[in-house]
Amino acid sequence: QPLIDKGLITVYLCAAGKGLEKGPLENKVLDVPEGTPVPYALYQFQSSHLEVDGFRLTGATEGKISISEDGWLYLEQTLDWAHTQTHTLETHTVEALVGSEPVEGPVIITINVLDVNNHAPSFNQTDYIGIVKERTPAGVPFARVFATDLDDPESPNAHLSYTLVSQIPNRDNTLFFQINSNTGEISTTAEGERLLKARESVIHSRGGDFSDSLKKRFDDYCTPTGDIPYELNPFYSCVQRAESRRLNPLEDPDFTLIVRVEDMGGESVNALNGNARVKIVVQENLWVNPGPINLREQLKGIYPMPIGKVQSNDPSAFYRLVQKERELTFPFNVTEEGDILLTEELDREDKAMYILVVFAEDSYGNQVDPPLEVQVVVDDVNDNAPICEEELSVFEVQENEPTGSPVGHLMVHDADDDNTPNALLSYSLVTQTPSSVFTIDGISGRIQAKQMLQRRDATEYHLTVRVNDPGFSTECKVLIKVIDINNELPIFEINDYGSHNLSEDTALGHTLLTVKATDADDPGTGSSRIEFHITAGNEDGVFAMETDDNGEGRLVVAKPLNYETASSYKLQIDARNPEPLVSGLEYGAESSAVVSVAISDVDEAPVFDMDILDVTVPEDTKEGATLLKIDAKDPEGKEILFKMEGDTKGWLEIDPATGEIKIKNKAVLDRETVEAFHFTVVAFEKELSSEREVSVRLLDVNDNVPKLTENQAFICVKKPQPIVLTALDADADPFGAPFTFSLAQGKKSPNWDLSAVDGTSAKLTLKKSPTEDKTFLIPINIKDNAGMGITQKFEVRVCNCTELGYCFTEPGVHAGVLGMPTTIGILALLFTGVVAMHCTLREEGGVVQSRN
């Protein structure tokens, strides 16, 4: 509808296809997509008073909304969800007028701004730096990119997905890197773990520095140049520049990754995106596992004996060695240089393998490389003779067995390594009495009869067997009994043991039934010995038979019973002899029995579908987001509910009906408060309950900046020493150290120089001393590994110092004369200040450190 206002014609747009919305003058809620073109007619208010000749909108509308005389509410400026999610005219009034007097109203208008995907995600920096060591395990993050989106975080418009666009170089079309689509964490692929190699560079020796190592390498590969100093040698300067450039990943990366972030989860062709580069340097990994180390047992030599070596990536690392197992003796040690020493002879029969855990640590005990597990394998030597397992080995054989029938295997043990020739045994018969009717296999020790045996010829035979390994020999005694043939069947006393009841919570090992059978063959022989077996009705192995030597067997519970799986069993139990029956005789019904078992139901506790519940989420996960959903069921089908215990931070809430765990409203996860936490989920029905522990690990986001641990120090004019500045960042890698220190002016200072010491500290040096005592406020910028940081003020007082090393003011510089009481009071205050604020200067390697 056009309006004519002061001679200008303004065209107002209406919603296409919706028609003109109008209604009575009452409270109204309108939904308006952000970015709606203006001017735009939103709604027409109509008054019940026929004499109304105008409408009035009062209050601060910020020029975004207006109303016409005929009640049309207009949008005058485009709305932005990122700026205002809801525009409520609660402090404004819309009234119907007759002349200038209100006759109806006021009413409140609420305009909900609907988010439209009109903000592309953006990375928090355009260039990232990643440093990865050779052989870094695949999937272990070494760098991370991070992006944000100004659209509604509860909508797909702000659901971000990370992808790896390209890897430069990629000569063989093999990706060495991968990115986690949800977290932006960058790690190596399996190919990267295996194939990434660092370019050759200068390696610092323990206790040395870059310059010393570079000069040594230059001398090793280049022709000596006489008396020309290194700094004046153009060839040395070239190598120095190249190596320095190599140490700066921004100037000379090994790989450049192009990564992309897309909103809408990256699943829409209309998704908006942003790009960034990750510059990666591959560093040589000197921290290499020297194992497995093979050592001969009983090795003769001078102890302690070097057996291997480790080298940390940190030249100043200290080494520590511990054993993984808790053994009484640990005959190993490690030197400052990383040499692993064996302190005494080893015996493989005592222990065949050791696992050494080597730590590389700084002077404060912090690990500088991940621990190495080094295997030491003790190789066997032939220092053990074969041993007969029995002083007298007894075997039985039935009479009338055919020629070649097996009698048994002679069991002999050699303590040497079974996988070496040292335990390779050979068998031979030395003597047989009363006659030579047996033979033995020279490799396996299997004894066989050379002819059919008769009890009337002999009921027992005595053999002597010699057993040899490559260096030792022993003799074993054997007794062979000739027993009666198995011509009688085992017979059950009862063939039907009836029905029995068990509750499903019956303990394992419970004896349900004892059965008995008899056999008329010669007592004490394999022909009369009875074994019991369940041969039908026990397909899931719930029951088992235990047999003794007196013809009795016990039916026991071998696996947990479950009424819901099987409510009854009908078992068949067979009685059998270990010796074969004579030809023509077969087992029949008299050698079998049956028993029926009914299982009764027991109310059981709810069962979780998973035993281990581990969750990993970023610490900036928004309130209301679902952490995980717990699933459990009741074996009897009863309704179950859920509750949560042990959430000490009060960050979470659980839906009692569905088991869905969410982050509470206004709860803020914070990894710097706790990196991981645990709580218990309880699934319960009316009477019984079950518990599972849930472990949550928080992923770090870059929400902290490095901060100076001290913000003031002083320098003595007569003996100026550098000040060591140390910073701390609560974030974890890759958002923490190493830090970048710089003077905030952006150019070199004529008075101060700032240079790095290590990843968390820098050295502030006074270049030009002032002519008088002076206090400087120096702006220092400190950035973390991801480039995030702020400028901080550091106060330095440059002054004359006493012999004790603290500032003082020369006598006579104050105007006026003080009285005695005042002087005594000032002296007392000065003495108190000296005691309270005395600073001791401690010189370490030419650097002054201050402490209060």
Short mmCIF file of C-alpha atoms in Angstrom, two decimals, residues 202-536:
data_model
loop_
_atom_site.label_atom_id
_atom_site.label_comp_id
_atom_site.label_asym_id
_atom_site.label_seq_id
_atom_site.Cartn_x
_atom_site.Cartn_y
_atom_site.Cartn_z
CA VAL A 202 71.11 -29.40 12.53
CA ILE A 203 70.66 -31.49 15.68
CA HIS A 204 71.58 -29.82 18.96
CA SER A 205 73.81 -31.87 21.21
CA ARG A 206 73.07 -32.17 24.91
CA GLY A 207 74.09 -28.95 26.60
CA GLY A 208 74.98 -27.24 23.29
CA ASP A 209 73.17 -24.57 21.27
CA PHE A 210 72.22 -23.98 17.64
CA SER A 211 75.36 -22.06 16.79
CA ASP A 212 77.74 -24.70 18.19
CA SER A 213 75.92 -27.53 16.41
CA LEU A 214 75.87 -25.63 13.12
CA LYS A 215 79.61 -24.92 13.29
CA LYS A 216 80.37 -28.56 14.02
CA ARG A 217 78.24 -29.70 11.09
CA PHE A 218 79.86 -27.11 8.83
CA ASP A 219 83.33 -28.38 9.78
CA ASP A 220 82.24 -32.00 9.14
CA TYR A 221 81.07 -31.35 5.58
CA CYS A 222 83.07 -28.35 4.37
CA THR A 223 86.79 -27.83 3.67
CA PRO A 224 88.52 -25.87 6.49
CA THR A 225 89.08 -22.22 5.56
CA GLY A 226 92.06 -21.42 7.70
CA ASP A 227 91.80 -18.37 9.88
CA ILE A 228 88.57 -16.95 8.39
CA PRO A 229 85.99 -16.56 11.20
CA TYR A 230 82.71 -18.34 10.68
CA GLU A 231 80.76 -15.08 10.65
CA LEU A 232 82.90 -13.75 7.75
CA ASN A 233 82.75 -16.95 5.72
CA PRO A 234 80.09 -16.48 2.98
CA PHE A 235 79.52 -20.23 2.72
CA TYR A 236 78.86 -20.50 6.46
CA SER A 237 76.53 -17.49 6.34
CA CYS A 238 74.56 -19.13 3.52
CA VAL A 239 74.15 -22.35 5.49
CA GLN A 240 73.20 -20.38 8.60
CA ARG A 241 70.47 -18.44 6.73
CA ALA A 242 69.09 -21.62 5.17
CA GLU A 243 68.99 -23.45 8.50
CA SER A 244 67.40 -20.49 10.29
CA ARG A 245 64.75 -20.32 7.58
CA ARG A 246 64.19 -24.02 7.99
CA LEU A 247 63.39 -23.48 11.68
CA ASN A 248 60.60 -21.00 10.79
CA PRO A 249 57.54 -22.96 9.58
CA LEU A 250 55.85 -19.81 8.21
CA GLU A 251 58.73 -19.27 5.80
CA ASP A 252 59.54 -22.82 4.79
CA PRO A 253 56.86 -25.43 5.66
CA ASP A 254 57.13 -29.05 4.55
CA PHE A 255 53.41 -29.20 3.78
CA THR A 256 50.61 -26.70 3.36
CA LEU A 257 47.05 -27.90 3.98
CA ILE A 258 44.03 -26.06 2.64
CA VAL A 259 41.16 -26.69 5.05
CA ARG A 260 37.55 -25.67 4.59
CA VAL A 261 34.76 -25.14 7.08
CA GLU A 262 31.12 -25.32 5.95
CA ASP A 263 27.93 -24.58 7.81
CA MET A 264 24.77 -26.70 7.58
CA GLY A 265 27.01 -29.65 8.44
CA GLY A 266 28.52 -29.47 4.95
CA GLU A 267 25.54 -31.45 3.67
CA SER A 268 23.84 -28.77 1.57
CA VAL A 269 24.79 -27.30 -1.80
CA ASN A 270 23.76 -23.94 -0.32
CA ALA A 271 26.17 -24.20 2.60
CA LEU A 272 28.46 -21.22 3.18
CA ASN A 273 32.15 -21.79 3.79
CA GLY A 274 35.48 -20.35 4.79
CA ASN A 275 39.06 -21.45 4.16
CA ALA A 276 42.37 -21.40 5.97
CA ARG A 277 45.89 -22.71 5.52
CA VAL A 278 47.81 -24.94 7.87
CA LYS A 279 51.58 -24.83 7.45
CA ILE A 280 53.16 -28.01 8.72
CA VAL A 281 56.77 -28.77 9.55
CA VAL A 282 57.87 -32.38 9.96
CA GLN A 283 60.49 -32.68 12.66
CA GLU A 284 62.93 -35.50 13.02
CA ASN A 285 61.86 -37.83 15.79
CA LEU A 286 64.98 -38.81 17.66
CA TRP A 287 62.86 -40.45 20.33
CA VAL A 288 62.97 -43.93 18.79
CA ASN A 289 62.32 -47.20 20.57
CA PRO A 290 65.54 -49.27 20.44
CA GLY A 291 63.65 -52.49 21.16
CA PRO A 292 63.21 -55.30 21.02
CA ILE A 293 66.68 -55.88 22.46
CA ASN A 294 67.81 -59.53 22.38
CA LEU A 295 70.29 -60.71 25.04
CA ARG A 296 71.69 -64.19 25.71
CA GLU A 297 71.10 -65.53 29.17
CA GLN A 298 74.17 -66.06 31.34
CA LEU A 299 76.05 -63.58 29.13
CA LYS A 300 79.63 -63.13 30.30
CA GLY A 301 81.21 -59.68 30.26
CA ILE A 302 81.83 -56.49 32.21
CA TYR A 303 78.82 -55.11 34.04
CA PRO A 304 77.13 -52.68 33.85
CA MET A 305 76.94 -53.48 30.11
CA PRO A 306 75.45 -51.07 27.48
CA ILE A 307 72.63 -52.81 25.57
CA GLY A 308 70.82 -49.92 23.83
CA LYS A 309 70.43 -46.16 23.61
CA VAL A 310 67.62 -43.59 23.54
CA GLN A 311 67.82 -39.93 22.50
CA SER A 312 65.17 -37.33 23.34
CA ASN A 313 64.05 -34.60 20.97
CA ASP A 314 64.95 -32.20 23.78
CA PRO A 315 68.77 -31.94 24.00
CA SER A 316 68.60 -31.04 27.70
CA ALA A 317 66.29 -33.89 28.73
CA PHE A 318 66.96 -36.12 31.72
CA TYR A 319 66.27 -39.84 31.43
CA ARG A 320 64.53 -42.12 33.91
CA LEU A 321 63.99 -45.88 33.69
CA VAL A 322 61.33 -47.94 35.46
CA GLN A 323 59.98 -51.46 35.07
CA LYS A 324 56.45 -52.05 33.84
CA GLU A 325 56.02 -55.21 35.89
CA ARG A 326 56.39 -55.24 39.65
CA GLU A 327 59.37 -57.57 39.96
CA LEU A 328 61.67 -57.94 42.96
CA THR A 329 64.77 -57.45 40.84
CA PHE A 330 65.28 -55.00 37.99
CA PRO A 331 68.79 -55.35 36.54
CA PHE A 332 68.68 -52.26 34.27
CA ASN A 333 69.65 -48.60 34.46
CA VAL A 334 69.96 -45.57 32.17
CA THR A 335 72.67 -42.89 32.01
CA GLU A 336 72.42 -39.13 31.45
CA GLU A 337 73.34 -39.70 27.82
CA GLY A 338 70.49 -42.21 27.32
CA ASP A 339 72.57 -45.40 27.38
CA ILE A 340 70.54 -48.35 28.71
CA LEU A 341 72.70 -50.56 30.92
CA LEU A 342 72.36 -54.18 32.03
CA THR A 343 73.70 -54.55 35.57
CA GLU A 344 73.93 -58.36 35.91
CA GLU A 345 73.56 -61.69 34.09
CA LEU A 346 70.05 -62.80 33.11
CA ASP A 347 68.40 -66.23 33.41
CA ARG A 348 65.71 -66.95 30.82
CA GLU A 349 64.15 -69.64 33.00
CA ASP A 350 63.53 -66.97 35.69
CA LYS A 351 62.16 -64.39 33.26
CA ALA A 352 62.08 -64.57 29.47
CA MET A 353 61.23 -60.92 28.76
CA TYR A 354 61.44 -57.54 30.50
CA ILE A 355 59.53 -54.39 29.61
CA LEU A 356 61.49 -51.23 30.38
CA VAL A 357 59.68 -47.87 30.45
CA VAL A 358 61.98 -44.96 29.57
CA PHE A 359 60.98 -41.38 30.46
CA ALA A 360 62.50 -38.19 29.06
CA GLU A 361 61.87 -35.26 31.44
CA ASP A 362 62.91 -31.68 32.00
CA SER A 363 64.53 -30.44 35.19
CA TYR A 364 61.10 -30.11 36.82
CA GLY A 365 60.08 -33.70 36.11
CA ASN A 366 57.71 -32.83 33.24
CA GLN A 367 57.70 -35.25 30.32
CA VAL A 368 59.17 -33.83 27.11
CA ASP A 369 58.54 -36.98 25.06
CA PRO A 370 55.98 -39.77 25.47
CA PRO A 371 57.25 -42.78 27.48
CA LEU A 372 58.85 -45.62 25.52
CA GLU A 373 58.19 -49.27 26.34
CA VAL A 374 61.36 -51.16 25.42
CA GLN A 375 61.20 -54.95 25.26
CA VAL A 376 64.30 -56.90 26.34
CA VAL A 377 64.08 -60.52 25.18
CA VAL A 378 66.32 -63.05 26.91
CA ASP A 379 67.61 -65.60 24.38
CA ASP A 380 67.92 -69.19 25.54
CA VAL A 381 71.10 -71.25 25.97
CA ASN A 382 71.03 -74.99 26.63
CA ASP A 383 71.50 -75.03 30.40
CA ASN A 384 68.72 -77.44 31.44
CA ALA A 385 68.49 -81.25 31.18
CA PRO A 386 65.21 -83.04 30.30
CA ILE A 387 63.10 -84.00 33.37
CA CYS A 388 60.63 -86.93 33.55
CA GLU A 389 57.27 -85.55 34.68
CA GLU A 390 56.61 -88.73 36.75
CA GLU A 391 59.11 -90.75 38.71
CA LEU A 392 57.29 -93.81 37.34
CA SER A 393 54.99 -93.37 34.32
CA VAL A 394 52.13 -95.94 34.37
CA PHE A 395 50.11 -96.98 31.28
CA GLU A 396 47.37 -99.56 30.68
CA VAL A 397 46.70 -101.63 27.57
CA GLN A 398 43.96 -104.23 26.98
CA GLU A 399 44.90 -107.77 26.15
CA ASN A 400 44.21 -108.93 22.59
CA GLU A 401 44.76 -105.38 21.21
CA PRO A 402 46.05 -105.58 17.61
CA THR A 403 49.72 -105.10 16.79
CA GLY A 404 50.73 -101.41 16.72
CA SER A 405 48.07 -100.37 19.25
CA PRO A 406 49.08 -97.16 21.09
CA VAL A 407 50.02 -97.50 24.75
CA GLY A 408 50.60 -93.82 25.60
CA HIS A 409 52.99 -90.85 25.40
CA LEU A 410 55.91 -90.51 27.79
CA MET A 411 55.75 -86.99 29.26
CA VAL A 412 59.15 -85.27 29.62
CA HIS A 413 59.80 -81.56 30.24
CA ASP A 414 62.78 -79.39 29.28
CA ALA A 415 62.94 -75.91 30.88
CA ASP A 416 64.80 -74.47 27.88
CA ASP A 417 62.96 -72.51 25.18
CA ASP A 418 60.53 -74.74 23.28
CA ASN A 419 61.14 -72.71 20.12
CA THR A 420 64.85 -73.50 20.04
CA PRO A 421 66.84 -76.72 19.45
CA ASN A 422 67.77 -76.61 23.15
CA ALA A 423 64.42 -78.21 23.99
CA LEU A 424 64.31 -80.60 21.03
CA LEU A 425 64.07 -84.07 22.65
CA SER A 426 64.83 -87.54 21.29
CA TYR A 427 63.62 -90.83 22.86
CA SER A 428 65.12 -94.34 22.83
CA LEU A 429 64.39 -97.60 24.69
CA VAL A 430 67.26 -98.80 26.88
CA THR A 431 65.72 -101.86 28.60
CA GLN A 432 62.44 -103.89 28.54
CA THR A 433 61.47 -106.68 30.94
CA PRO A 434 60.34 -109.42 30.89
CA SER A 435 60.52 -109.22 27.06
CA SER A 436 60.99 -106.73 24.27
CA VAL A 437 57.46 -106.20 22.96
CA PHE A 438 57.28 -102.36 22.75
CA THR A 439 58.68 -99.60 20.56
CA ILE A 440 58.91 -95.81 21.08
CA ASP A 441 58.80 -92.96 18.57
CA GLY A 442 62.14 -91.11 18.74
CA ILE A 443 60.58 -87.66 18.31
CA SER A 444 57.20 -87.74 20.10
CA GLY A 445 57.82 -90.36 22.84
CA ARG A 446 54.75 -92.37 21.74
CA ILE A 447 54.91 -96.00 22.96
CA GLN A 448 53.31 -98.81 20.87
CA ALA A 449 52.97 -102.61 21.21
CA LYS A 450 54.83 -104.65 18.60
CA GLN A 451 52.55 -107.68 19.09
CA MET A 452 49.21 -108.72 20.58
CA LEU A 453 49.50 -108.95 24.38
CA GLN A 454 48.10 -111.73 26.62
CA ARG A 455 47.70 -111.52 30.39
CA ARG A 456 48.81 -115.14 30.68
CA ASP A 457 52.21 -114.15 29.21
CA ALA A 458 52.70 -111.14 31.54
CA THR A 459 50.52 -108.71 33.41
CA GLU A 460 53.22 -106.00 33.73
CA TYR A 461 56.19 -104.74 31.73
CA HIS A 462 59.03 -102.45 32.96
CA LEU A 463 60.80 -100.12 30.50
CA THR A 464 63.75 -97.71 30.75
CA VAL A 465 63.66 -94.82 28.25
CA ARG A 466 66.59 -92.49 27.59
CA VAL A 467 65.68 -88.88 26.66
CA ASN A 468 68.29 -86.54 25.12
CA ASP A 469 68.43 -82.84 24.22
CA PRO A 470 71.45 -81.44 22.30
CA GLY A 471 73.55 -81.23 25.48
CA PHE A 472 71.98 -83.35 28.22
CA SER A 473 70.53 -86.83 28.82
CA THR A 474 68.18 -88.43 31.38
CA GLU A 475 66.43 -91.79 31.89
CA CYS A 476 62.74 -92.33 32.70
CA LYS A 477 61.05 -95.42 34.22
CA VAL A 478 57.83 -96.79 32.64
CA LEU A 479 55.33 -99.42 33.93
CA ILE A 480 52.84 -100.92 31.42
CA LYS A 481 49.91 -102.99 32.78
CA VAL A 482 48.06 -105.49 30.61
CA ILE A 483 44.38 -105.34 31.65
CA ASP A 484 41.27 -107.38 30.98
CA ILE A 485 39.26 -106.61 27.82
CA ASN A 486 36.29 -104.23 28.13
CA ASN A 487 33.44 -106.71 27.69
CA GLU A 488 31.01 -105.25 30.27
CA LEU A 489 28.85 -102.13 29.87
CA PRO A 490 28.42 -99.39 32.51
CA ILE A 491 24.82 -99.52 33.79
CA PHE A 492 22.88 -96.69 35.48
CA GLU A 493 21.12 -97.49 38.73
CA ILE A 494 18.23 -95.24 37.57
CA ASN A 495 17.52 -94.34 33.96
CA ASP A 496 15.06 -91.53 34.66
CA TYR A 497 15.96 -89.05 37.39
CA GLY A 498 12.64 -87.20 37.11
CA SER A 499 12.06 -83.42 37.25
CA HIS A 500 13.98 -80.80 39.21
CA ASN A 501 13.43 -77.04 39.71
CA LEU A 502 16.05 -74.29 39.73
CA SER A 503 15.65 -70.53 40.10
CA GLU A 504 17.42 -68.51 37.43
CA ASP A 505 19.69 -66.88 40.02
CA THR A 506 21.19 -70.26 41.09
CA ALA A 507 24.93 -69.88 41.68
CA LEU A 508 27.47 -71.34 39.27
CA GLY A 509 28.87 -74.68 40.44
CA HIS A 510 25.65 -75.66 42.22
CA THR A 511 25.11 -79.47 42.18
CA LEU A 512 21.63 -80.30 40.92
CA LEU A 513 21.84 -84.09 40.91
CA THR A 514 24.19 -87.01 41.66
CA VAL A 515 23.99 -90.02 39.31
CA LYS A 516 25.57 -93.47 39.72
CA ALA A 517 26.48 -96.37 37.44
CA THR A 518 28.40 -99.65 37.85
CA ASP A 519 30.70 -101.71 35.60
CA ALA A 520 31.56 -105.45 36.07
CA ASP A 521 35.01 -105.27 34.41
CA ASP A 522 38.23 -105.58 36.47
CA PRO A 523 38.24 -102.87 39.14
CA GLY A 524 40.83 -100.11 38.90
CA THR A 525 41.25 -100.42 35.12
CA GLY A 526 40.17 -98.28 32.22
CA SER A 527 37.65 -100.97 31.32
CA SER A 528 35.73 -100.42 34.56
CA ARG A 529 36.31 -96.69 35.03
CA ILE A 530 33.16 -94.69 34.21
CA GLU A 531 32.96 -91.19 32.70
CA PHE A 532 29.68 -89.24 32.41
CA HIS A 533 28.77 -86.94 29.48
CA ILE A 534 25.71 -84.79 28.64
CA THR A 535 24.88 -85.75 25.06
CA ALA A 536 21.50 -84.08 24.42
#
